Amino acid sequence: MILDIPATESSLIQELLPFLKPSKTHQVWLVGGFIRDLLNNKKECFDIDLTLSFNPLRAAREYAQSTNSGLVILDDERHIVRVVRTLDNGKSYTFDLSEFRAENIDGDLKARDFTFNAIAASLLENNNLLKNNKIELYDPLHGVDALKNRILTPCSDSLFEDDPLRIMRAFRFSALYNSDLSADLLRLIDKHKDSLSNISGERIRDELFKIFTVSDSFKWIKLIDKSGLFRIIIPELEACHGVSQNEWHHLDVFDHSLLSLEKLEVLLNIPAPHNWWKELQSYLNEQISGPRTYLQILKFGCLLHDIGKVPCKDINPQTGKIIFHRHEVEGAKMMKDICERLRLSTKELSFLQNLVKNHMRPGIILQQGISDKRLYRYYNECGRDGLGICLVCLADRYSALGANVSNEYLISFAAGIYQIMDVFYQQSQKTKIKPLLNGNEIMAIFNLKPGPIIKKLLDTLEEAQYAEEITNKEEAVSLLSIELSKLNK
């Protein structure tokens, strides 16, 4: 099979080849993601993988020096090196060069993970083709057919013995390429899944969070669960299986959580219901830490929003009904252990704890009645993340279809949630109010010492000013006097 490649990438490969000096005994092959991406009709491929029958370090270093490119030795023992070539237009291309994993190209391809990553093209035999921006594919494991038929197929039965993380990569590739896992692959995952316990949390995290980049990640989260992996990677989520709920719910805690993720993804992909929707999407697509976005961490938090129900489940002695008192607080505490295992950042932990602790709060605001003070307090405490919390709250409600839940109730609830979100954008357009009293003035007037109470009084004052309940210092002092008398009771 002859494959066209982009002119820039072809030119860069031809620029590199004189340094590699390919020959029958000095073999150089294009391989891996570069070819896979071309077969998926990508117009630009910034990552170019090559495998060689020799140690590429010396040639790579000479090329990097000649082109003023960056060079990083990724694995000195296995002879893997990376060259980053930046062009005058500012675009950067990455060459990953590695020595054969076996004695020849066939052995190297068989030692890879999945067959659509094991398609190669010789750069010795194809030099004339390359000048015309073409390569001829070598596909002994039938990776082209696997890619075309959207079936993820293992290169060999030993793929997980070489690296158990490939188990998570299987689900990641399946999600990114909307591919089914072959029967052989599912059999091997079941056989080797316990070996994932030996993989570092950050490596598992990276593969898991890439799944959340697709618009229907719930399908692959469900498949991961069906394969029994959550018992190993997030046991707190696995424990949600079989935990029955009250009359507001029609599913156990796990299935409800999975349905909540599905409903969240539906909400995220509907036509813009409000004029601020693009601004919301822009926020969710911002990076929160490393390559991970708020959207990815929001989906993760939605999946885990009810983990606190497992240790908090109880029976109300008066009514005999199931209750989960303070499960949101317990769940927020449990997030700390999960984030530490997966090596998530402090910023991500803060976001997730905020989400889990407050995921019911927008619904409670609707029960109590929307007011300027309540919404000011909500966004003052939750900040912009309160928008994501609102979406999870709505997805949570859409996923709880017990006997008490009517369609009219859901329509009203959704309208209320969008109203709460709308207020955030109204608040953001208002000029910041200058406090009527500052902390030093409050301490002097009421003879108080520095401490948490001062912040509480400042927040009370700020909320009242925002709601226009007070307009001058005298009214501020009177309000704080009443507040202090309540606190001292």
PDB file of C-alpha atoms in Angstrom, residues 265-472:
ATOM      1  CA  GLU A 265     -21.484  14.768  28.588  1.00  0.00           C
ATOM      2  CA  VAL A 266     -24.916  15.172  26.990  1.00  0.00           C
ATOM      3  CA  LEU A 267     -25.251  18.593  28.643  1.00  0.00           C
ATOM      4  CA  LEU A 268     -21.804  19.622  27.434  1.00  0.00           C
ATOM      5  CA  ASN A 269     -22.672  18.802  23.830  1.00  0.00           C
ATOM      6  CA  ILE A 270     -26.111  20.376  23.449  1.00  0.00           C
ATOM      7  CA  PRO A 271     -26.591  23.493  21.278  1.00  0.00           C
ATOM      8  CA  ALA A 272     -25.728  26.616  23.283  1.00  0.00           C
ATOM      9  CA  PRO A 273     -28.729  27.252  25.596  1.00  0.00           C
ATOM     10  CA  HIS A 274     -27.491  30.705  26.690  1.00  0.00           C
ATOM     11  CA  ASN A 275     -25.401  33.534  25.278  1.00  0.00           C
ATOM     12  CA  TRP A 276     -22.618  32.810  27.791  1.00  0.00           C
ATOM     13  CA  TRP A 277     -22.229  29.160  26.739  1.00  0.00           C
ATOM     14  CA  LYS A 278     -19.123  29.765  24.595  1.00  0.00           C
ATOM     15  CA  GLU A 279     -17.497  31.563  27.514  1.00  0.00           C
ATOM     16  CA  LEU A 280     -18.290  28.567  29.727  1.00  0.00           C
ATOM     17  CA  GLN A 281     -16.780  26.165  27.183  1.00  0.00           C
ATOM     18  CA  SER A 282     -13.680  28.342  26.939  1.00  0.00           C
ATOM     19  CA  TYR A 283     -13.239  28.109  30.710  1.00  0.00           C
ATOM     20  CA  LEU A 284     -13.679  24.319  30.696  1.00  0.00           C
ATOM     21  CA  ASN A 285     -11.060  23.953  27.960  1.00  0.00           C
ATOM     22  CA  GLU A 286      -8.437  25.847  29.965  1.00  0.00           C
ATOM     23  CA  GLN A 287      -5.604  23.792  31.417  1.00  0.00           C
ATOM     24  CA  ILE A 288      -5.820  23.300  35.158  1.00  0.00           C
ATOM     25  CA  SER A 289      -2.538  21.394  35.575  1.00  0.00           C
ATOM     26  CA  GLY A 290      -0.070  20.062  33.022  1.00  0.00           C
ATOM     27  CA  PRO A 291      -1.966  18.995  29.898  1.00  0.00           C
ATOM     28  CA  ARG A 292      -5.199  18.338  31.834  1.00  0.00           C
ATOM     29  CA  THR A 293      -8.159  20.670  31.402  1.00  0.00           C
ATOM     30  CA  TYR A 294     -10.977  21.733  33.701  1.00  0.00           C
ATOM     31  CA  LEU A 295     -13.294  19.697  31.481  1.00  0.00           C
ATOM     32  CA  GLN A 296     -11.356  16.488  32.108  1.00  0.00           C
ATOM     33  CA  ILE A 297     -11.173  17.061  35.865  1.00  0.00           C
ATOM     34  CA  LEU A 298     -14.884  17.992  35.906  1.00  0.00           C
ATOM     35  CA  LYS A 299     -15.783  14.654  34.304  1.00  0.00           C
ATOM     36  CA  PHE A 300     -13.566  12.816  36.786  1.00  0.00           C
ATOM     37  CA  GLY A 301     -15.212  14.652  39.681  1.00  0.00           C
ATOM     38  CA  CYS A 302     -18.684  13.900  38.333  1.00  0.00           C
ATOM     39  CA  LEU A 303     -17.858  10.189  38.237  1.00  0.00           C
ATOM     40  CA  LEU A 304     -16.702  10.319  41.875  1.00  0.00           C
ATOM     41  CA  HIS A 305     -19.223  12.805  43.286  1.00  0.00           C
ATOM     42  CA  ASP A 306     -21.021  10.202  45.430  1.00  0.00           C
ATOM     43  CA  ILE A 307     -18.134   8.066  46.713  1.00  0.00           C
ATOM     44  CA  GLY A 308     -18.859   9.316  50.242  1.00  0.00           C
ATOM     45  CA  LYS A 309     -22.196   7.506  50.209  1.00  0.00           C
ATOM     46  CA  VAL A 310     -20.531   4.141  50.794  1.00  0.00           C
ATOM     47  CA  PRO A 311     -19.215   4.869  54.324  1.00  0.00           C
ATOM     48  CA  CYS A 312     -22.161   7.186  55.135  1.00  0.00           C
ATOM     49  CA  LYS A 313     -25.067   4.890  54.281  1.00  0.00           C
ATOM     50  CA  ASP A 314     -27.506   4.538  57.194  1.00  0.00           C
ATOM     51  CA  ILE A 315     -31.160   3.985  57.997  1.00  0.00           C
ATOM     52  CA  ASN A 316     -33.282   6.750  59.519  1.00  0.00           C
ATOM     53  CA  PRO A 317     -34.683   5.200  62.731  1.00  0.00           C
ATOM     54  CA  GLN A 318     -37.892   7.291  62.521  1.00  0.00           C
ATOM     55  CA  THR A 319     -38.755   6.636  58.858  1.00  0.00           C
ATOM     56  CA  GLY A 320     -36.823   3.443  58.099  1.00  0.00           C
ATOM     57  CA  LYS A 321     -35.545   5.059  54.905  1.00  0.00           C
ATOM     58  CA  ILE A 322     -31.995   5.020  53.559  1.00  0.00           C
ATOM     59  CA  ILE A 323     -29.994   8.183  54.283  1.00  0.00           C
ATOM     60  CA  PHE A 324     -26.490   9.359  53.400  1.00  0.00           C
ATOM     61  CA  HIS A 325     -25.996  12.134  55.938  1.00  0.00           C
ATOM     62  CA  ARG A 326     -22.969  14.349  55.129  1.00  0.00           C
ATOM     63  CA  HIS A 327     -21.797  12.062  52.319  1.00  0.00           C
ATOM     64  CA  GLU A 328     -20.598  15.107  50.395  1.00  0.00           C
ATOM     65  CA  VAL A 329     -18.244  16.064  53.226  1.00  0.00           C
ATOM     66  CA  GLU A 330     -16.922  12.520  53.568  1.00  0.00           C
ATOM     67  CA  GLY A 331     -16.510  12.263  49.806  1.00  0.00           C
ATOM     68  CA  ALA A 332     -14.437  15.450  49.742  1.00  0.00           C
ATOM     69  CA  LYS A 333     -12.133  13.925  52.375  1.00  0.00           C
ATOM     70  CA  MET A 334     -11.807  10.707  50.373  1.00  0.00           C
ATOM     71  CA  MET A 335     -10.740  12.678  47.295  1.00  0.00           C
ATOM     72  CA  LYS A 336      -7.461  13.490  49.029  1.00  0.00           C
ATOM     73  CA  ASP A 337      -6.286   9.857  49.023  1.00  0.00           C
ATOM     74  CA  ILE A 338      -7.389   9.372  45.407  1.00  0.00           C
ATOM     75  CA  CYS A 339      -5.597  12.516  44.234  1.00  0.00           C
ATOM     76  CA  GLU A 340      -2.432  11.535  46.087  1.00  0.00           C
ATOM     77  CA  ARG A 341      -2.411   8.076  44.478  1.00  0.00           C
ATOM     78  CA  LEU A 342      -2.901   9.527  41.002  1.00  0.00           C
ATOM     79  CA  ARG A 343      -0.403  12.338  41.651  1.00  0.00           C
ATOM     80  CA  LEU A 344      -2.917  15.055  40.844  1.00  0.00           C
ATOM     81  CA  SER A 345      -1.857  18.602  41.652  1.00  0.00           C
ATOM     82  CA  THR A 346      -2.912  20.668  44.660  1.00  0.00           C
ATOM     83  CA  LYS A 347      -5.029  22.800  42.325  1.00  0.00           C
ATOM     84  CA  GLU A 348      -6.826  19.713  41.005  1.00  0.00           C
ATOM     85  CA  LEU A 349      -7.392  18.393  44.528  1.00  0.00           C
ATOM     86  CA  SER A 350      -8.879  21.747  45.562  1.00  0.00           C
ATOM     87  CA  PHE A 351     -11.207  21.734  42.542  1.00  0.00           C
ATOM     88  CA  LEU A 352     -12.350  18.153  43.146  1.00  0.00           C
ATOM     89  CA  GLN A 353     -12.941  18.654  46.854  1.00  0.00           C
ATOM     90  CA  ASN A 354     -14.867  21.835  46.080  1.00  0.00           C
ATOM     91  CA  LEU A 355     -16.990  19.961  43.537  1.00  0.00           C
ATOM     92  CA  VAL A 356     -17.734  16.915  45.690  1.00  0.00           C
ATOM     93  CA  LYS A 357     -18.461  18.965  48.813  1.00  0.00           C
ATOM     94  CA  ASN A 358     -20.814  21.336  46.981  1.00  0.00           C
ATOM     95  CA  HIS A 359     -22.402  19.134  44.298  1.00  0.00           C
ATOM     96  CA  MET A 360     -25.828  19.317  45.993  1.00  0.00           C
ATOM     97  CA  ARG A 361     -25.613  22.996  46.884  1.00  0.00           C
ATOM     98  CA  PRO A 362     -27.209  24.474  43.727  1.00  0.00           C
ATOM     99  CA  GLY A 363     -30.194  22.174  44.285  1.00  0.00           C
ATOM    100  CA  ILE A 364     -30.441  23.282  47.919  1.00  0.00           C
ATOM    101  CA  ILE A 365     -30.396  26.934  46.760  1.00  0.00           C
ATOM    102  CA  LEU A 366     -33.359  26.145  44.523  1.00  0.00           C
ATOM    103  CA  GLN A 367     -35.191  24.526  47.446  1.00  0.00           C
ATOM    104  CA  GLN A 368     -34.525  27.520  49.706  1.00  0.00           C
ATOM    105  CA  GLY A 369     -35.322  30.020  46.989  1.00  0.00           C
ATOM    106  CA  ILE A 370     -32.934  31.928  44.729  1.00  0.00           C
ATOM    107  CA  SER A 371     -31.767  35.187  46.312  1.00  0.00           C
ATOM    108  CA  ASP A 372     -28.950  37.635  45.623  1.00  0.00           C
ATOM    109  CA  LYS A 373     -27.323  36.868  48.975  1.00  0.00           C
ATOM    110  CA  ARG A 374     -27.386  33.090  48.523  1.00  0.00           C
ATOM    111  CA  LEU A 375     -25.912  33.279  45.052  1.00  0.00           C
ATOM    112  CA  TYR A 376     -23.338  35.867  46.061  1.00  0.00           C
ATOM    113  CA  ARG A 377     -22.238  33.580  48.908  1.00  0.00           C
ATOM    114  CA  TYR A 378     -22.185  30.556  46.578  1.00  0.00           C
ATOM    115  CA  TYR A 379     -19.899  32.152  43.977  1.00  0.00           C
ATOM    116  CA  ASN A 380     -17.861  33.953  46.638  1.00  0.00           C
ATOM    117  CA  GLU A 381     -17.013  30.559  48.127  1.00  0.00           C
ATOM    118  CA  CYS A 382     -16.899  28.385  44.986  1.00  0.00           C
ATOM    119  CA  GLY A 383     -15.686  30.973  42.466  1.00  0.00           C
ATOM    120  CA  ARG A 384     -15.859  30.202  38.777  1.00  0.00           C
ATOM    121  CA  ASP A 385     -15.786  26.485  39.617  1.00  0.00           C
ATOM    122  CA  GLY A 386     -19.369  26.975  40.790  1.00  0.00           C
ATOM    123  CA  LEU A 387     -20.379  26.791  37.124  1.00  0.00           C
ATOM    124  CA  GLY A 388     -18.994  23.274  36.747  1.00  0.00           C
ATOM    125  CA  ILE A 389     -20.594  22.315  40.062  1.00  0.00           C
ATOM    126  CA  CYS A 390     -23.956  23.475  38.676  1.00  0.00           C
ATOM    127  CA  LEU A 391     -23.535  21.216  35.644  1.00  0.00           C
ATOM    128  CA  VAL A 392     -22.685  18.221  37.848  1.00  0.00           C
ATOM    129  CA  CYS A 393     -25.668  19.033  40.088  1.00  0.00           C
ATOM    130  CA  LEU A 394     -27.959  19.004  37.040  1.00  0.00           C
ATOM    131  CA  ALA A 395     -26.424  15.786  35.672  1.00  0.00           C
ATOM    132  CA  ASP A 396     -26.828  14.270  39.143  1.00  0.00           C
ATOM    133  CA  ARG A 397     -30.509  15.176  39.170  1.00  0.00           C
ATOM    134  CA  TYR A 398     -31.089  13.833  35.639  1.00  0.00           C
ATOM    135  CA  SER A 399     -29.604  10.524  36.834  1.00  0.00           C
ATOM    136  CA  ALA A 400     -31.873  10.109  39.845  1.00  0.00           C
ATOM    137  CA  LEU A 401     -35.215   8.983  38.433  1.00  0.00           C
ATOM    138  CA  GLY A 402     -36.900   7.533  41.448  1.00  0.00           C
ATOM    139  CA  ALA A 403     -40.654   7.401  42.095  1.00  0.00           C
ATOM    140  CA  ASN A 404     -40.661  10.975  43.452  1.00  0.00           C
ATOM    141  CA  VAL A 405     -39.221  12.495  40.276  1.00  0.00           C
ATOM    142  CA  SER A 406     -41.541  13.859  37.566  1.00  0.00           C
ATOM    143  CA  ASN A 407     -40.672  15.265  34.169  1.00  0.00           C
ATOM    144  CA  GLU A 408     -42.137  18.638  35.195  1.00  0.00           C
ATOM    145  CA  TYR A 409     -39.831  18.689  38.217  1.00  0.00           C
ATOM    146  CA  LEU A 410     -36.768  18.025  36.041  1.00  0.00           C
ATOM    147  CA  ILE A 411     -37.702  20.810  33.616  1.00  0.00           C
ATOM    148  CA  SER A 412     -38.129  23.259  36.501  1.00  0.00           C
ATOM    149  CA  PHE A 413     -34.892  22.096  38.136  1.00  0.00           C
ATOM    150  CA  ALA A 414     -32.889  22.572  34.909  1.00  0.00           C
ATOM    151  CA  ALA A 415     -34.308  26.075  34.425  1.00  0.00           C
ATOM    152  CA  GLY A 416     -33.292  26.945  37.982  1.00  0.00           C
ATOM    153  CA  ILE A 417     -29.745  25.644  37.512  1.00  0.00           C
ATOM    154  CA  TYR A 418     -29.288  27.701  34.344  1.00  0.00           C
ATOM    155  CA  GLN A 419     -30.613  30.732  36.219  1.00  0.00           C
ATOM    156  CA  ILE A 420     -27.973  30.210  38.909  1.00  0.00           C
ATOM    157  CA  MET A 421     -25.280  29.959  36.236  1.00  0.00           C
ATOM    158  CA  ASP A 422     -26.590  33.065  34.504  1.00  0.00           C
ATOM    159  CA  VAL A 423     -26.147  35.040  37.728  1.00  0.00           C
ATOM    160  CA  PHE A 424     -22.414  34.293  37.710  1.00  0.00           C
ATOM    161  CA  TYR A 425     -22.015  36.190  34.455  1.00  0.00           C
ATOM    162  CA  GLN A 426     -24.231  38.988  35.753  1.00  0.00           C
ATOM    163  CA  GLN A 427     -22.066  39.270  38.872  1.00  0.00           C
ATOM    164  CA  SER A 428     -18.849  39.291  36.827  1.00  0.00           C
ATOM    165  CA  GLN A 429     -20.044  42.386  34.943  1.00  0.00           C
ATOM    166  CA  LYS A 430     -20.710  44.389  38.103  1.00  0.00           C
ATOM    167  CA  THR A 431     -18.149  46.777  39.544  1.00  0.00           C
ATOM    168  CA  LYS A 432     -16.448  45.480  42.668  1.00  0.00           C
ATOM    169  CA  ILE A 433     -18.057  47.024  45.744  1.00  0.00           C
ATOM    170  CA  LYS A 434     -15.794  48.958  48.096  1.00  0.00           C
ATOM    171  CA  PRO A 435     -16.298  47.566  51.631  1.00  0.00           C
ATOM    172  CA  LEU A 436     -18.054  49.888  54.054  1.00  0.00           C
ATOM    173  CA  LEU A 437     -15.724  48.603  56.805  1.00  0.00           C
ATOM    174  CA  ASN A 438     -12.354  46.885  56.616  1.00  0.00           C
ATOM    175  CA  GLY A 439     -10.953  44.282  58.983  1.00  0.00           C
ATOM    176  CA  ASN A 440      -8.997  46.753  61.126  1.00  0.00           C
ATOM    177  CA  GLU A 441     -12.079  48.927  61.562  1.00  0.00           C
ATOM    178  CA  ILE A 442     -14.189  45.952  62.599  1.00  0.00           C
ATOM    179  CA  MET A 443     -11.598  44.878  65.191  1.00  0.00           C
ATOM    180  CA  ALA A 444     -11.397  48.409  66.583  1.00  0.00           C
ATOM    181  CA  ILE A 445     -15.171  48.991  66.739  1.00  0.00           C
ATOM    182  CA  PHE A 446     -15.989  45.658  68.363  1.00  0.00           C
ATOM    183  CA  ASN A 447     -12.730  45.149  70.293  1.00  0.00           C
ATOM    184  CA  LEU A 448     -11.935  41.909  68.474  1.00  0.00           C
ATOM    185  CA  LYS A 449      -8.658  40.114  67.845  1.00  0.00           C
ATOM    186  CA  PRO A 450      -7.515  38.785  64.453  1.00  0.00           C
ATOM    187  CA  GLY A 451      -9.011  35.402  63.607  1.00  0.00           C
ATOM    188  CA  PRO A 452     -11.540  33.499  61.466  1.00  0.00           C
ATOM    189  CA  ILE A 453     -14.408  35.538  62.896  1.00  0.00           C
ATOM    190  CA  ILE A 454     -13.137  38.663  61.132  1.00  0.00           C
ATOM    191  CA  LYS A 455     -13.363  36.984  57.725  1.00  0.00           C
ATOM    192  CA  LYS A 456     -16.862  35.738  58.573  1.00  0.00           C
ATOM    193  CA  LEU A 457     -17.953  39.270  59.448  1.00  0.00           C
ATOM    194  CA  LEU A 458     -16.360  40.699  56.306  1.00  0.00           C
ATOM    195  CA  ASP A 459     -18.188  38.089  54.188  1.00  0.00           C
ATOM    196  CA  THR A 460     -21.484  38.926  55.913  1.00  0.00           C
ATOM    197  CA  LEU A 461     -20.911  42.623  55.235  1.00  0.00           C
ATOM    198  CA  GLU A 462     -19.996  41.979  51.593  1.00  0.00           C
ATOM    199  CA  GLU A 463     -23.116  39.878  50.976  1.00  0.00           C
ATOM    200  CA  ALA A 464     -25.387  42.509  52.548  1.00  0.00           C
ATOM    201  CA  GLN A 465     -23.774  45.272  50.477  1.00  0.00           C
ATOM    202  CA  TYR A 466     -24.194  43.250  47.297  1.00  0.00           C
ATOM    203  CA  ALA A 467     -27.888  42.690  48.086  1.00  0.00           C
ATOM    204  CA  GLU A 468     -28.171  46.441  48.831  1.00  0.00           C
ATOM    205  CA  GLU A 469     -29.445  45.708  52.352  1.00  0.00           C
ATOM    206  CA  ILE A 470     -26.962  48.230  53.739  1.00  0.00           C
ATOM    207  CA  THR A 471     -25.595  51.398  52.159  1.00  0.00           C
ATOM    208  CA  ASN A 472     -23.536  53.200  54.846  1.00  0.00           C
TER     209      ASN A 472
END
